[in-house]
Amino acid sequence: GIQVEQSPPDLILQEGANSTLRCNFSDSVNNLQWFHQNPWGQLINLFYIPSGTKQNGRLSATTVATERYSLLYISSSQTTDSGVYFCAVTGANNLFFGTGTRLTVIP
Amino acid sequence: DTEVTQTPKHLVMGMTNKKSLKCEQHMGHRAMYWYKQKAKKPPELMFVYSYEKLSINESVPSRFSPECPNSSLLNLHLHALQPEDSALYLCASSQTPQGTSGNTIYFGEGSWLTVV
């Protein structure tokens, strides 16, 4: 299967700080999605972004498919941003999840 | 409505019990999935149903038995589980199976399963 690596594995931020999360994948993909898993376990779609740049409020994402990476930017972080961020790519009718970045935002 | 509903949210069962997890979506999606997630790990695919037919079984032990009664419902029947099967079980759906473009996947809140 496709290998998906995320960095950093853990990140602690002060409220109000900005951050960049990275997702590297090993093969060309049709789709790339970013998810936030909240402390209660729910996976929430943030972006569907196979290429290009998208923005949604304080979050934005960029995927450079030719170089096989995607970045998730979080600006002015809030405590509610805490949780695990996963990128996931599609291949062979399966969704391959990355290793995740655990974000903790402290007040 | 982009909601996938899972019940129950929490389940504690003994190793000799038979129980079921249920999942429902009303988005008209024709692909539904079961994922298993252990603590501090990413979700792992268990089963995929495509147009109500089982299309992928990721070598899951037979003590897990999926069922898709109709296009909106997906069940996971549990029997003779082991303590190591304790995990978060996530249901998901998408318009068509993953692998086609423009196909966002939506997850339910999950069912926390503890096997004692």
mmCIF file of C-alpha atoms in Angstrom:
data_model
loop_
_atom_site.group_PDB
_atom_site.id
_atom_site.type_symbol
_atom_site.label_atom_id
_atom_site.label_comp_id
_atom_site.label_asym_id
_atom_site.label_seq_id
_atom_site.Cartn_x
_atom_site.Cartn_y
_atom_site.Cartn_z
ATOM 1 C CA GLY A 1 0.000 0.000 0.000
ATOM 2 C CA ILE A 2 0.836 3.665 -0.127
ATOM 3 C CA GLN A 3 3.020 4.924 2.724
ATOM 4 C CA VAL A 4 1.878 8.124 4.375
ATOM 5 C CA GLU A 5 4.110 9.884 6.882
ATOM 6 C CA GLN A 6 3.176 12.925 8.933
ATOM 7 C CA SER A 7 5.331 15.329 10.862
ATOM 8 C CA PRO A 8 5.753 16.350 13.545
ATOM 9 C CA PRO A 9 4.246 13.456 15.528
ATOM 10 C CA ASP A 10 3.490 15.728 18.475
ATOM 11 C CA LEU A 11 3.095 19.471 18.742
ATOM 12 C CA ILE A 12 2.381 21.693 21.723
ATOM 13 C CA LEU A 13 1.356 25.276 21.062
ATOM 14 C CA GLN A 14 0.425 28.279 23.094
ATOM 15 C CA GLU A 15 -3.015 29.596 22.252
ATOM 16 C CA GLY A 16 -2.754 32.130 19.435
ATOM 17 C CA ALA A 17 0.308 30.575 17.807
ATOM 18 C CA ASN A 18 0.506 29.379 14.211
ATOM 19 C CA SER A 19 1.609 25.945 13.022
ATOM 20 C CA THR A 20 2.307 23.884 9.911
ATOM 21 C CA LEU A 21 1.668 20.156 9.693
ATOM 22 C CA ARG A 22 3.186 18.090 6.921
ATOM 23 C CA CYS A 23 2.053 14.955 5.100
ATOM 24 C CA ASN A 24 4.357 13.027 2.738
ATOM 25 C CA PHE A 25 3.095 10.157 0.602
ATOM 26 C CA SER A 26 4.969 7.542 -1.356
ATOM 27 C CA ASP A 27 3.030 7.303 -4.593
ATOM 28 C CA SER A 28 0.824 9.371 -6.864
ATOM 29 C CA VAL A 29 -2.710 9.589 -5.510
ATOM 30 C CA ASN A 30 -6.148 10.596 -6.737
ATOM 31 C CA ASN A 31 -7.350 12.088 -3.517
ATOM 32 C CA LEU A 32 -5.973 13.586 -0.343
ATOM 33 C CA GLN A 33 -8.059 14.500 2.662
ATOM 34 C CA TRP A 34 -7.227 16.112 5.992
ATOM 35 C CA PHE A 35 -9.140 15.148 9.133
ATOM 36 C CA HIS A 36 -9.254 16.338 12.716
ATOM 37 C CA GLN A 37 -10.003 13.691 15.315
ATOM 38 C CA ASN A 38 -11.390 15.311 18.425
ATOM 39 C CA PRO A 39 -10.775 13.928 21.931
ATOM 40 C CA TRP A 40 -14.089 12.049 21.765
ATOM 41 C CA GLY A 41 -12.951 10.107 18.710
ATOM 42 C CA GLN A 42 -14.885 11.670 15.881
ATOM 43 C CA LEU A 43 -13.038 12.201 12.598
ATOM 44 C CA ILE A 44 -14.087 15.459 11.019
ATOM 45 C CA ASN A 45 -13.307 16.358 7.412
ATOM 46 C CA LEU A 46 -11.249 19.492 7.100
ATOM 47 C CA PHE A 47 -10.253 19.489 3.453
ATOM 48 C CA TYR A 48 -10.534 17.426 0.334
ATOM 49 C CA ILE A 49 -7.453 18.626 -1.523
ATOM 50 C CA PRO A 50 -5.796 16.450 -4.172
ATOM 51 C CA SER A 51 -3.904 19.492 -5.442
ATOM 52 C CA GLY A 52 -3.712 23.247 -5.026
ATOM 53 C CA THR A 53 -4.621 25.403 -2.050
ATOM 54 C CA LYS A 54 -7.824 25.802 -0.053
ATOM 55 C CA GLN A 55 -8.740 27.937 2.912
ATOM 56 C CA ASN A 56 -11.456 27.608 5.507
ATOM 57 C CA GLY A 57 -11.329 30.210 8.244
ATOM 58 C CA ARG A 58 -8.153 29.841 10.278
ATOM 59 C CA LEU A 59 -7.194 26.663 8.432
ATOM 60 C CA SER A 60 -5.675 26.306 5.017
ATOM 61 C CA ALA A 61 -4.104 23.439 3.111
ATOM 62 C CA THR A 62 -1.796 23.065 0.155
ATOM 63 C CA THR A 63 -1.045 19.904 -1.794
ATOM 64 C CA VAL A 64 1.815 19.645 -4.271
ATOM 65 C CA ALA A 65 0.927 16.360 -5.925
ATOM 66 C CA THR A 66 3.994 16.269 -8.179
ATOM 67 C CA GLU A 67 6.244 16.407 -5.117
ATOM 68 C CA ARG A 68 3.995 14.118 -3.035
ATOM 69 C CA TYR A 69 3.334 16.271 -0.029
ATOM 70 C CA SER A 70 0.595 18.294 1.579
ATOM 71 C CA LEU A 71 0.690 20.977 4.265
ATOM 72 C CA LEU A 72 -1.982 21.998 6.751
ATOM 73 C CA TYR A 73 -1.694 25.485 8.238
ATOM 74 C CA ILE A 74 -3.402 26.438 11.473
ATOM 75 C CA SER A 75 -3.340 30.106 12.356
ATOM 76 C CA SER A 76 -4.235 31.752 15.681
ATOM 77 C CA SER A 77 -4.674 28.352 17.309
ATOM 78 C CA GLN A 78 -7.389 27.793 19.895
ATOM 79 C CA THR A 79 -7.750 25.138 22.596
ATOM 80 C CA THR A 80 -10.538 23.567 20.561
ATOM 81 C CA ASP A 81 -7.975 22.810 17.840
ATOM 82 C CA SER A 82 -6.442 20.168 20.110
ATOM 83 C CA GLY A 83 -6.663 16.595 18.903
ATOM 84 C CA VAL A 84 -5.035 14.453 16.252
ATOM 85 C CA TYR A 85 -4.719 15.581 12.660
ATOM 86 C CA PHE A 86 -4.620 12.885 9.994
ATOM 87 C CA CYS A 87 -4.026 13.122 6.303
ATOM 88 C CA ALA A 88 -5.342 10.251 4.204
ATOM 89 C CA VAL A 89 -4.737 9.369 0.585
ATOM 90 C CA THR A 90 -6.666 7.129 -1.751
ATOM 91 C CA GLY A 91 -5.244 4.213 -3.644
ATOM 92 C CA ALA A 92 -6.519 0.780 -4.685
ATOM 93 C CA ASN A 93 -10.046 1.581 -3.437
ATOM 94 C CA ASN A 94 -8.743 2.114 0.048
ATOM 95 C CA LEU A 95 -8.052 5.158 2.157
ATOM 96 C CA PHE A 96 -4.550 5.079 3.632
ATOM 97 C CA PHE A 97 -4.165 7.121 6.783
ATOM 98 C CA GLY A 98 -0.997 8.843 7.826
ATOM 99 C CA THR A 99 0.634 8.394 11.194
ATOM 100 C CA GLY A 100 -1.048 11.512 12.583
ATOM 101 C CA THR A 101 0.066 14.676 14.375
ATOM 102 C CA ARG A 102 -1.146 15.083 17.955
ATOM 103 C CA LEU A 103 -1.715 18.784 18.634
ATOM 104 C CA THR A 104 -2.144 20.212 22.102
ATOM 105 C CA VAL A 105 -3.041 23.889 22.405
ATOM 106 C CA ILE A 106 -2.547 25.268 25.878
ATOM 107 C CA PRO A 107 -4.256 28.447 27.128
ATOM 108 C CA ASP B 1 -26.967 16.549 5.978
ATOM 109 C CA THR B 2 -23.478 15.034 6.138
ATOM 110 C CA GLU B 3 -24.150 12.791 9.098
ATOM 111 C CA VAL B 4 -23.184 9.212 9.755
ATOM 112 C CA THR B 5 -24.855 7.901 12.904
ATOM 113 C CA GLN B 6 -23.400 5.071 14.966
ATOM 114 C CA THR B 7 -24.919 3.191 17.885
ATOM 115 C CA PRO B 8 -24.127 2.416 20.594
ATOM 116 C CA LYS B 9 -21.483 4.992 21.515
ATOM 117 C CA HIS B 10 -20.075 2.719 24.205
ATOM 118 C CA LEU B 11 -20.290 -1.057 24.543
ATOM 119 C CA VAL B 12 -18.844 -3.393 27.148
ATOM 120 C CA MET B 13 -19.155 -7.085 26.341
ATOM 121 C CA GLY B 14 -17.872 -10.379 27.649
ATOM 122 C CA MET B 15 -15.909 -12.796 25.504
ATOM 123 C CA THR B 16 -18.919 -15.108 25.154
ATOM 124 C CA ASN B 17 -21.420 -12.390 24.263
ATOM 125 C CA LYS B 18 -22.969 -11.613 20.891
ATOM 126 C CA LYS B 19 -23.552 -7.951 20.130
ATOM 127 C CA SER B 20 -23.879 -5.673 17.121
ATOM 128 C CA LEU B 21 -22.709 -2.219 16.146
ATOM 129 C CA LYS B 22 -25.006 -0.214 13.897
ATOM 130 C CA CYS B 23 -24.367 2.540 11.379
ATOM 131 C CA GLU B 24 -26.783 4.642 9.347
ATOM 132 C CA GLN B 25 -26.441 7.339 6.695
ATOM 133 C CA HIS B 26 -29.033 9.143 4.620
ATOM 134 C CA MET B 27 -26.778 10.905 2.152
ATOM 135 C CA GLY B 28 -27.471 8.437 -0.667
ATOM 136 C CA HIS B 29 -23.909 7.151 -0.427
ATOM 137 C CA ARG B 30 -23.279 3.786 -2.048
ATOM 138 C CA ALA B 31 -20.022 2.915 -0.292
ATOM 139 C CA MET B 32 -19.852 2.181 3.429
ATOM 140 C CA TYR B 33 -16.897 1.193 5.557
ATOM 141 C CA TRP B 34 -15.889 -0.207 8.917
ATOM 142 C CA TYR B 35 -12.604 0.935 10.428
ATOM 143 C CA LYS B 36 -10.926 -0.158 13.653
ATOM 144 C CA GLN B 37 -8.750 2.249 15.615
ATOM 145 C CA LYS B 38 -6.518 1.359 18.532
ATOM 146 C CA ALA B 39 -5.207 3.995 20.906
ATOM 147 C CA LYS B 40 -2.638 6.361 19.408
ATOM 148 C CA LYS B 41 -2.861 4.665 15.992
ATOM 149 C CA PRO B 42 -4.521 5.672 12.734
ATOM 150 C CA PRO B 43 -7.748 3.974 11.668
ATOM 151 C CA GLU B 44 -7.350 0.649 9.888
ATOM 152 C CA LEU B 45 -9.767 -0.529 7.248
ATOM 153 C CA MET B 46 -11.763 -3.661 8.054
ATOM 154 C CA PHE B 47 -14.540 -3.914 5.441
ATOM 155 C CA VAL B 48 -15.898 -2.024 2.448
ATOM 156 C CA TYR B 49 -19.400 -2.388 1.072
ATOM 157 C CA SER B 50 -19.955 -1.095 -2.424
ATOM 158 C CA TYR B 51 -23.556 -0.942 -3.665
ATOM 159 C CA GLU B 52 -24.572 -3.184 -0.752
ATOM 160 C CA LYS B 53 -22.075 -5.889 -1.658
ATOM 161 C CA LEU B 54 -18.967 -6.719 0.335
ATOM 162 C CA SER B 55 -16.060 -5.614 -1.843
ATOM 163 C CA ILE B 56 -13.123 -5.561 0.551
ATOM 164 C CA ASN B 57 -12.409 -7.696 3.606
ATOM 165 C CA GLU B 58 -8.984 -6.843 5.008
ATOM 166 C CA SER B 59 -8.365 -10.350 6.385
ATOM 167 C CA VAL B 60 -10.559 -9.652 9.382
ATOM 168 C CA PRO B 61 -11.152 -12.596 11.789
ATOM 169 C CA SER B 62 -14.518 -14.282 11.409
ATOM 170 C CA ARG B 63 -15.580 -13.207 14.897
ATOM 171 C CA PHE B 64 -16.378 -9.913 13.146
ATOM 172 C CA SER B 65 -19.245 -10.296 10.685
ATOM 173 C CA PRO B 66 -20.439 -7.340 8.609
ATOM 174 C CA GLU B 67 -23.899 -6.959 7.148
ATOM 175 C CA CYS B 68 -25.440 -4.375 4.827
ATOM 176 C CA PRO B 69 -29.238 -4.791 4.966
ATOM 177 C CA ASN B 70 -29.843 -1.850 2.617
ATOM 178 C CA SER B 71 -28.061 1.141 1.135
ATOM 179 C CA SER B 72 -28.467 3.217 4.303
ATOM 180 C CA LEU B 73 -27.540 0.694 6.978
ATOM 181 C CA LEU B 74 -24.383 -1.139 7.931
ATOM 182 C CA ASN B 75 -24.016 -3.521 10.853
ATOM 183 C CA LEU B 76 -21.025 -5.192 12.455
ATOM 184 C CA HIS B 77 -21.904 -8.356 14.350
ATOM 185 C CA LEU B 78 -19.548 -9.312 17.143
ATOM 186 C CA HIS B 79 -19.154 -12.780 18.618
ATOM 187 C CA ALA B 80 -16.533 -14.432 20.822
ATOM 188 C CA LEU B 81 -14.302 -11.377 20.841
ATOM 189 C CA GLN B 82 -10.981 -11.152 22.622
ATOM 190 C CA PRO B 83 -9.792 -8.391 24.959
ATOM 191 C CA GLU B 84 -7.367 -7.225 22.246
ATOM 192 C CA ASP B 85 -10.381 -6.408 20.071
ATOM 193 C CA SER B 86 -11.144 -3.506 22.400
ATOM 194 C CA ALA B 87 -10.918 -0.389 20.237
ATOM 195 C CA LEU B 88 -12.842 2.457 18.645
ATOM 196 C CA TYR B 89 -14.898 1.182 15.709
ATOM 197 C CA LEU B 90 -15.622 3.805 13.081
ATOM 198 C CA CYS B 91 -18.202 3.651 10.342
ATOM 199 C CA ALA B 92 -17.856 5.817 7.267
ATOM 200 C CA SER B 93 -19.551 6.429 3.958
ATOM 201 C CA SER B 94 -18.790 8.036 0.609
ATOM 202 C CA GLN B 95 -20.676 8.658 -2.615
ATOM 203 C CA THR B 96 -18.819 5.852 -4.356
ATOM 204 C CA PRO B 97 -15.904 3.680 -3.272
ATOM 205 C CA GLN B 98 -12.605 5.409 -2.620
ATOM 206 C CA GLY B 99 -10.370 5.497 -5.659
ATOM 207 C CA THR B 100 -12.585 7.781 -7.718
ATOM 208 C CA SER B 101 -11.978 11.487 -7.805
ATOM 209 C CA GLY B 102 -13.908 14.027 -5.791
ATOM 210 C CA ASN B 103 -15.081 11.507 -3.268
ATOM 211 C CA THR B 104 -15.075 12.829 0.277
ATOM 212 C CA ILE B 105 -15.481 10.247 3.031
ATOM 213 C CA TYR B 106 -17.577 10.998 6.113
ATOM 214 C CA PHE B 107 -17.100 9.308 9.468
ATOM 215 C CA GLY B 108 -19.459 8.641 12.334
ATOM 216 C CA GLU B 109 -18.612 9.429 15.943
ATOM 217 C CA GLY B 110 -17.518 5.860 16.533
ATOM 218 C CA SER B 111 -18.404 3.093 18.964
ATOM 219 C CA TRP B 112 -16.007 2.526 21.863
ATOM 220 C CA LEU B 113 -15.851 -1.216 22.453
ATOM 221 C CA THR B 114 -14.416 -2.847 25.558
ATOM 222 C CA VAL B 115 -14.143 -6.634 25.727
ATOM 223 C CA VAL B 116 -13.791 -8.036 29.228
#
